[in-house]
Amino acid sequence: MTDGDDDVPLILTWDDASSGLLEEDENGVGNYDIVNNVVIPTPGAADTRGQNSLRQSWEMNYQEAAIYLQEGENNDKFFTHPRNAQVLRAYLFAHNHLFYVMELLTAVLLMLLSLSEAPAVPFLRLDVYVHATLELLALVLVAFELCMKLRWLGFHTFIRHKRTMVKTCVLFIQFIEAIVVLVRQTSHLRVTRALRPIFLVDCRYCGAVRRNLRQIFQSLPPFIDILLLLLFFMVIFAILGFCLFSANTADNYFRTLEDSIVSLFVLLTTANFPDVMMPAYSKSRWSCIFFIVYLSIELYFVMNLLLAVVFDTFNGVEKMKFKSLLLHKRSAIEHAFQLLVSRQRPDGVSLKQFDGLMRFYHPRMTARDRFLTFKALNQSGATTLSLQDFYKFYEVIGLKWKAKRSGEHWFDDFPRTAFLIFKGINLLVKSKAFQYAMYLVVAINGIWILVETNTFHDGVSWNRDVPFSYIIFLTIYGIEVLLKIAGLGLMTYFSSGWNLFDFSVTVFAFLGLIALAFDMEPFYFIVVLRPFQLLRLFKIKQRYRNVLDTMFELFPRMASLGLTLIIFYYSFAIVGMEFFAGVVYPNCCNNSTVADSYRQINVTVGNQTKLEEGYYYLNNFNNILSSFVTLFELTVVNNWYITMEGVTSQTTHWSRLYFMTFYIVTMVVMTIIVAFILDAFVFRMNYSRKNREPLGDPEDEKGIVFETGVSQTEALHTLDLYKHTFGVTNLSSLQDMCVALERSGHSSLLFLGRRSRTKSDLSMKMYEEEIQEWYEEYSRTNLQTDETFHRDLDSPEASATDLTN
Amino acid sequence: MTDGDDDVPLILTWDDASSGLLEEDENGVGNYDIVNNVVIPTPGAADTRGQNSLRQSWEMNYQEAAIYLQEGENNDKFFTHPRNAQVLRAYLFAHNHLFYVMELLTAVLLMLLSLSEAPAVPFLRLDVYVHATLELLALVLVAFELCMKLRWLGFHTFIRHKRTMVKTCVLFIQFIEAIVVLVRQTSHLRVTRALRPIFLVDCRYCGAVRRNLRQIFQSLPPFIDILLLLLFFMVIFAILGFCLFSANTADNYFRTLEDSIVSLFVLLTTANFPDVMMPAYSKSRWSCIFFIVYLSIELYFVMNLLLAVVFDTFNGVEKMKFKSLLLHKRSAIEHAFQLLVSRQRPDGVSLKQFDGLMRFYHPRMTARDRFLTFKALNQSGATTLSLQDFYKFYEVIGLKWKAKRSGEHWFDDFPRTAFLIFKGINLLVKSKAFQYAMYLVVAINGIWILVETNTFHDGVSWNRDVPFSYIIFLTIYGIEVLLKIAGLGLMTYFSSGWNLFDFSVTVFAFLGLIALAFDMEPFYFIVVLRPFQLLRLFKIKQRYRNVLDTMFELFPRMASLGLTLIIFYYSFAIVGMEFFAGVVYPNCCNNSTVADSYRQINVTVGNQTKLEEGYYYLNNFNNILSSFVTLFELTVVNNWYITMEGVTSQTTHWSRLYFMTFYIVTMVVMTIIVAFILDAFVFRMNYSRKNREPLGDPEDEKGIVFETGVSQTEALHTLDLYKHTFGVTNLSSLQDMCVALERSGHSSLLFLGRRSRTKSDLSMKMYEEEIQEWYEEYSRTNLQTDETFHRDLDSPEASATDLTN
């Protein structure tokens, strides 16, 4: 572990020329012909100035390596890699969380503007000049971000980056329109607002949404094929239905061919069944055959086929995505490795270099963690990391390090009496009897709530006293929480998701109690959430634990899919608002077949006047919130044709196109969501079958664990090394480690690195064999370009595109 | 190929004692302690009587071997294998197609009786004594069948066979009830009629339905777990909804806790969305959150989870079923092999023995085909079949043998001029240009039909002349069919499913033309089927061909699933009829929330009187056909609650239980159908990916092909052998072969055996590696019991149960 201070990097990056290792010449800037070439310093040049410039060039190397590794992690293609010092400045500016947050906020602001624009939500309405100015401001910010991107990417790459180009065009249009609005002081028909989500999708933080969209588009071709089959059968049956039923004057569903097609399209969603059949059925009972055959073919066969095809494509796409990401990461690691090795030892990365890299890659990481990460990578025990060691970089980097506690319990250091009390509580809390007693309490609580609720025949009255049972059960739950915390310790208690759930439910119930006691009406809804406590019962059975665990694992992906759906909703909501705002109102659609649903009349029965309401006028596009609710109703599909027919009767029959398109789009997204859930669950179950490991095993919950032992001498030596050789200033963490080692009295201390298991880890294990093949294939293609490796860095687009297709 | 005439079977079966090979003793019957023991004949006993008895005992062996192989094919367990000659007679009586057909017809008759019983279909109503007598007759037949089964199985096995016992009990109950009906001359509340499908399910021909039911029951445990989760969330939300919305007097959906639960159950099916939300939504816009969260959790998450879990279980069950079937077949082959080998050559089956077996196994097979099948099995070319050869028995047995034609075309033997003409037609028909021209014609026809139909604004009038376009297009299609038949030959033309489809559509169109021309009104529906011609367009794209091919492959399974569904329908229909017959009628449910749907009133607008109909009274349980339609509507789910509420308002609120149970049952069956379709498609696609073979490859369409060459000397020798040694009388097929060989002038002739590919073949290829493992595992467990192999035959239940779990 002796790092020669005069190690020279094998490869000099970006501004090697301007950094002073070679003679200074100003025209070296931007000249990257000599970038990445091996540089041979003149012997005996190790004077102070040389030392400094050497350190500077190492620092540049660390930085570039860190950038490579970040690109690998984020799946950024290497052809957007910064090429010289100037570009680097723009790159660094555009790649930090401040910039990302600004990007996100601007995009969200732009989208939120539609709350206040023309058909605005009543209590958020803004004057035209206010919201137009806000929009212009946001657009200027977006333009600024784009300029930074242009500076970083260079004009050439910028032009060829499709997403950025589309964004630029949309920006341009939005700019002009915002100015027009400002000048005219009124909003015109601005359908282009539907394109605003592009700014959100382009955000760094919305990478998951981008991936979802890509996956949706990749699943489209087979989807469209089957969709055509579906529509084809629909048209055939529409012609058939028209021929068969148009003679029946009582049948409004098949009067013209267009009626016939629309009826069967709606029937595809089952929304007008059995009504669509009834007039024909009442005339001849045999006519039901037509509908049964149609539904059997379309709904029960072709629709499922659609799911099967999407599921299959989705499966393949997931695997290919995993493969390309894996190889991209590997390539990033190789690039970084080349930058970190020195001329003297070209096949290993020393601690010093690794530490330098980590200072750029993870600035917040403590010196101790950097050292422990190095040790975790360094399985062979040599002084340097080989490329094979370094390949595990991404597996190790997310680990949280903690000294392994010598004792079992948090109260081990307590005096004898206290220890025995806590030990008793610990044993009690861990006992099966205690657990089942709690299940019993929850079950009784559930039955109590059910019975209690059932006795309120005249609705729930809130202005009563706090019910007695509430206090009793809450007390029991409170005691349980306290006992558990006392017995297990705060850390252990909260490390289990189930305990966290118990805790929050109990706290909520407590807040509800306070709300009741102090009569705070707006918080009554908390009281109502009480029944959720019953969910705890599902811990009893293994399968439920698995299902709920998988649910939590899926949650991030589900959230991103939900966000994707919301983006589609947003675009459709804007279009809907532009065309259909204010077209439906009570008693509006009297000349349509769905008039009843829009009726609002006073009916006098005897001497009582009652308001008979159809309510459907509430499903409108009058503002963006109403539009969202309306679109959700359309997504659920049931009775969607009432909304469609209502709007159609007030506008033209081309409006149907909007609703039908929306149905098909949501069908795509929903099918993909179903395919995703199917895929995720089947994958998890296959995984646990393959590894003969029960799901939700305690081992499983721990996630990925690495262990590293540090001896006292090693710790002191490292501290010394950091202090004197690396010139790192903030060493408190390392010093703490040395102190802890001394205090413990042992000669060495064990450290545990932990992180939760991700889908990628599961995939790694699932595709174990295939991964080896991929690696071999990858290294074969790489071997061919091995001699040209350095040249490869100049034109990495080839290899980058290799990985993406 | 010289079969020693005095070969003695290695094992003597059933009536070895009574057949005269050993000294006759009558008490040998039923004494199966010495069955399956190796019998050593006294040397020099080959006199005529010995010869005869030897032949007889061989015949017995052939028959038992054939029975073993049949049991293997039909997945009958070996513990129902006949043990002695008397049992054999009962077995043979109960195992032939006449018996099976009788079984089926009796069961169908029993089920059809409900068309004529009490709430009968009007035009099929029968007097009580007529249908009761018919029923008694059918039940007597069933009883007779059961007696035969009892004789075959023996009392002990009969008692332990669960399905048969259930059938006996049901039979008993039905008997008593039928007599009661006959005595009282009126039908009482006969819910037990719902059990009638048991007779159908027990039929030999309904094996697929039995398998489906078993699969459904096997998928149930995980299904029920998730269902409980679903219902649990429902109850929690019901309590929540009741607390939140019961204060709103305009909201009928959450008035009591029961209302609340029912509303949310219906919401689970989306059938009352968005209506259920509207009263609350109109009061406070925030209430939509409750419904959105509920639907997101229940409909979009838990429901899909249900599918995922069922899909996963289904997958596993399919594979295990395939494994157990495969091993069962292997075991059957081994049993049969032991019966076919002789003492002299205990490791090979000679042609004579194979031929003897096949005469029992496949009595209709010609001598030539028996010989060719033997050759196909006999890959090594030795005179006898080893066990390894014999393992392929089931792969080879279904082959249809045909001499390979020497020429390419059917018109090869025509005179020169005719040959050239037909050759030209052949080339034309096979050309891409011709195909695309036909696609163009079909497309134009489609557009024509669409435009033509669109011009009928006032409904289709049938009493017009035959449209000109119809005749033109029909002529083109007719010419196409004739050209194709002329160019490809009748056999080649009809061997393609697509051509068959073209042909039948064209013939239908022609029949339609005749119907139009001769004004035969009832056949007009044929004309209406014209648009189906457009389906031909889907041949263009590979993916559609795959999809449609897979569809045809799936058809048998789909049909059996459909039948399973119908059986469920039947039971529910009977229960529905018994309780709800005649309860709904026009204007019946005026005190319910769905009164509108049952209304039938005359409305006078101006001076026109119009009948306003709700039509839902048509969805009743008044007879079994109406019940089926009603149940289909409930399956489609949309607006099912209208039927439920209508019936409930006329009876008690316990009726809801019937509808909810039905919903859950159909949900199970439907989920399994979806899982099946998913599984089948994903399997097909994985298969074609794994074997790097495009789906719908021409090679694929051919199915499984075996080739066998027969030389002239071999043919003559075989003929001789059959004539003199085997004593087979019907040898015309072998003689034809010899003649064909002579006429062809070649010294040998190639025969092709073909059969279509089944799912089992695909599975064989898919699980190739696993199958080897299974076999090894199987032979390991077998090796341990190898010495006790013969004893094993006496108590094969152990190995049979081994296979089934």
PDB file of N, CA and C in Angstrom, chain A residues 307 311 554 672-685, chain B residues 304-312 674 678:
ATOM      1  N   LEU A 307     -53.154  -9.028 -24.919  1.00  0.00           N
ATOM      2  CA  LEU A 307     -52.394  -9.081 -23.679  1.00  0.00           C
ATOM      3  C   LEU A 307     -51.221 -10.045 -23.818  1.00  0.00           C
ATOM      4  N   PHE A 311     -47.468  -8.963 -23.471  1.00  0.00           N
ATOM      5  CA  PHE A 311     -46.730  -9.596 -22.375  1.00  0.00           C
ATOM      6  C   PHE A 311     -45.441 -10.210 -22.892  1.00  0.00           C
ATOM      7  N   LEU A 554     -42.453  -3.362  -6.069  1.00  0.00           N
ATOM      8  CA  LEU A 554     -42.932  -2.853  -7.355  1.00  0.00           C
ATOM      9  C   LEU A 554     -43.251  -1.376  -7.283  1.00  0.00           C
ATOM     10  N   ILE A 672     -50.142  -2.676 -20.862  1.00  0.00           N
ATOM     11  CA  ILE A 672     -48.736  -2.744 -20.487  1.00  0.00           C
ATOM     12  C   ILE A 672     -48.591  -2.780 -18.978  1.00  0.00           C
ATOM     13  N   ILE A 673     -49.469  -2.076 -18.275  1.00  0.00           N
ATOM     14  CA  ILE A 673     -49.413  -2.143 -16.816  1.00  0.00           C
ATOM     15  C   ILE A 673     -49.715  -3.563 -16.354  1.00  0.00           C
ATOM     16  N   VAL A 674     -50.742  -4.162 -16.951  1.00  0.00           N
ATOM     17  CA  VAL A 674     -51.074  -5.538 -16.589  1.00  0.00           C
ATOM     18  C   VAL A 674     -49.889  -6.462 -16.905  1.00  0.00           C
ATOM     19  N   ALA A 675     -49.328  -6.284 -18.099  1.00  0.00           N
ATOM     20  CA  ALA A 675     -48.196  -7.117 -18.494  1.00  0.00           C
ATOM     21  C   ALA A 675     -47.041  -6.926 -17.520  1.00  0.00           C
ATOM     22  N   PHE A 676     -46.849  -5.691 -17.083  1.00  0.00           N
ATOM     23  CA  PHE A 676     -45.760  -5.412 -16.153  1.00  0.00           C
ATOM     24  C   PHE A 676     -45.976  -6.129 -14.824  1.00  0.00           C
ATOM     25  N   ILE A 677     -47.210  -6.028 -14.293  1.00  0.00           N
ATOM     26  CA  ILE A 677     -47.486  -6.679 -13.014  1.00  0.00           C
ATOM     27  C   ILE A 677     -47.318  -8.190 -13.152  1.00  0.00           C
ATOM     28  N   LEU A 678     -47.874  -8.729 -14.228  1.00  0.00           N
ATOM     29  CA  LEU A 678     -47.730 -10.157 -14.494  1.00  0.00           C
ATOM     30  C   LEU A 678     -46.262 -10.541 -14.521  1.00  0.00           C
ATOM     31  N   ASP A 679     -45.510  -9.781 -15.318  1.00  0.00           N
ATOM     32  CA  ASP A 679     -44.090 -10.080 -15.511  1.00  0.00           C
ATOM     33  C   ASP A 679     -43.346 -10.027 -14.184  1.00  0.00           C
ATOM     34  N   ALA A 680     -43.608  -8.976 -13.417  1.00  0.00           N
ATOM     35  CA  ALA A 680     -42.886  -8.803 -12.164  1.00  0.00           C
ATOM     36  C   ALA A 680     -43.174  -9.947 -11.209  1.00  0.00           C
ATOM     37  N   PHE A 681     -44.445 -10.336 -11.118  1.00  0.00           N
ATOM     38  CA  PHE A 681     -44.784 -11.390 -10.177  1.00  0.00           C
ATOM     39  C   PHE A 681     -44.263 -12.739 -10.631  1.00  0.00           C
ATOM     40  N   VAL A 682     -44.456 -13.023 -11.898  1.00  0.00           N
ATOM     41  CA  VAL A 682     -43.989 -14.317 -12.399  1.00  0.00           C
ATOM     42  C   VAL A 682     -42.470 -14.387 -12.254  1.00  0.00           C
ATOM     43  N   PHE A 683     -41.807 -13.259 -12.497  1.00  0.00           N
ATOM     44  CA  PHE A 683     -40.355 -13.212 -12.346  1.00  0.00           C
ATOM     45  C   PHE A 683     -39.956 -13.511 -10.911  1.00  0.00           C
ATOM     46  N   ARG A 684     -40.599 -12.840  -9.962  1.00  0.00           N
ATOM     47  CA  ARG A 684     -40.281 -13.067  -8.548  1.00  0.00           C
ATOM     48  C   ARG A 684     -40.487 -14.529  -8.173  1.00  0.00           C
ATOM     49  N   MET A 685     -41.605 -15.084  -8.636  1.00  0.00           N
ATOM     50  CA  MET A 685     -41.908 -16.453  -8.246  1.00  0.00           C
ATOM     51  C   MET A 685     -40.925 -17.425  -8.895  1.00  0.00           C
TER      52      MET A 685
ATOM     53  N   ASN B 304     -55.235  -7.812 -11.043  1.00  0.00           N
ATOM     54  CA  ASN B 304     -54.136  -8.266 -11.891  1.00  0.00           C
ATOM     55  C   ASN B 304     -53.253  -9.247 -11.155  1.00  0.00           C
ATOM     56  N   LEU B 305     -53.128  -9.021  -9.860  1.00  0.00           N
ATOM     57  CA  LEU B 305     -52.392  -9.944  -9.016  1.00  0.00           C
ATOM     58  C   LEU B 305     -53.018 -11.318  -9.107  1.00  0.00           C
ATOM     59  N   LEU B 306     -54.342 -11.323  -9.047  1.00  0.00           N
ATOM     60  CA  LEU B 306     -55.103 -12.557  -9.168  1.00  0.00           C
ATOM     61  C   LEU B 306     -54.712 -13.283 -10.453  1.00  0.00           C
ATOM     62  N   LEU B 307     -54.697 -12.527 -11.532  1.00  0.00           N
ATOM     63  CA  LEU B 307     -54.322 -13.125 -12.817  1.00  0.00           C
ATOM     64  C   LEU B 307     -52.901 -13.657 -12.755  1.00  0.00           C
ATOM     65  N   ALA B 308     -52.007 -12.861 -12.157  1.00  0.00           N
ATOM     66  CA  ALA B 308     -50.604 -13.276 -12.097  1.00  0.00           C
ATOM     67  C   ALA B 308     -50.460 -14.568 -11.316  1.00  0.00           C
ATOM     68  N   VAL B 309     -51.130 -14.644 -10.189  1.00  0.00           N
ATOM     69  CA  VAL B 309     -51.006 -15.834  -9.344  1.00  0.00           C
ATOM     70  C   VAL B 309     -51.583 -17.055 -10.052  1.00  0.00           C
ATOM     71  N   VAL B 310     -52.761 -16.872 -10.671  1.00  0.00           N
ATOM     72  CA  VAL B 310     -53.366 -17.988 -11.382  1.00  0.00           C
ATOM     73  C   VAL B 310     -52.483 -18.399 -12.556  1.00  0.00           C
ATOM     74  N   PHE B 311     -51.967 -17.427 -13.263  1.00  0.00           N
ATOM     75  CA  PHE B 311     -51.098 -17.704 -14.416  1.00  0.00           C
ATOM     76  C   PHE B 311     -49.889 -18.524 -13.987  1.00  0.00           C
ATOM     77  N   ASP B 312     -49.301 -18.117 -12.898  1.00  0.00           N
ATOM     78  CA  ASP B 312     -48.113 -18.807 -12.398  1.00  0.00           C
ATOM     79  C   ASP B 312     -48.444 -20.243 -11.982  1.00  0.00           C
ATOM     80  N   VAL B 674     -58.091 -16.819 -19.465  1.00  0.00           N
ATOM     81  CA  VAL B 674     -57.086 -15.828 -19.852  1.00  0.00           C
ATOM     82  C   VAL B 674     -55.685 -16.390 -19.622  1.00  0.00           C
ATOM     83  N   LEU B 678     -52.866 -16.907 -22.460  1.00  0.00           N
ATOM     84  CA  LEU B 678     -51.545 -16.305 -22.253  1.00  0.00           C
ATOM     85  C   LEU B 678     -50.467 -17.372 -22.314  1.00  0.00           C
TER      86      LEU B 678
END
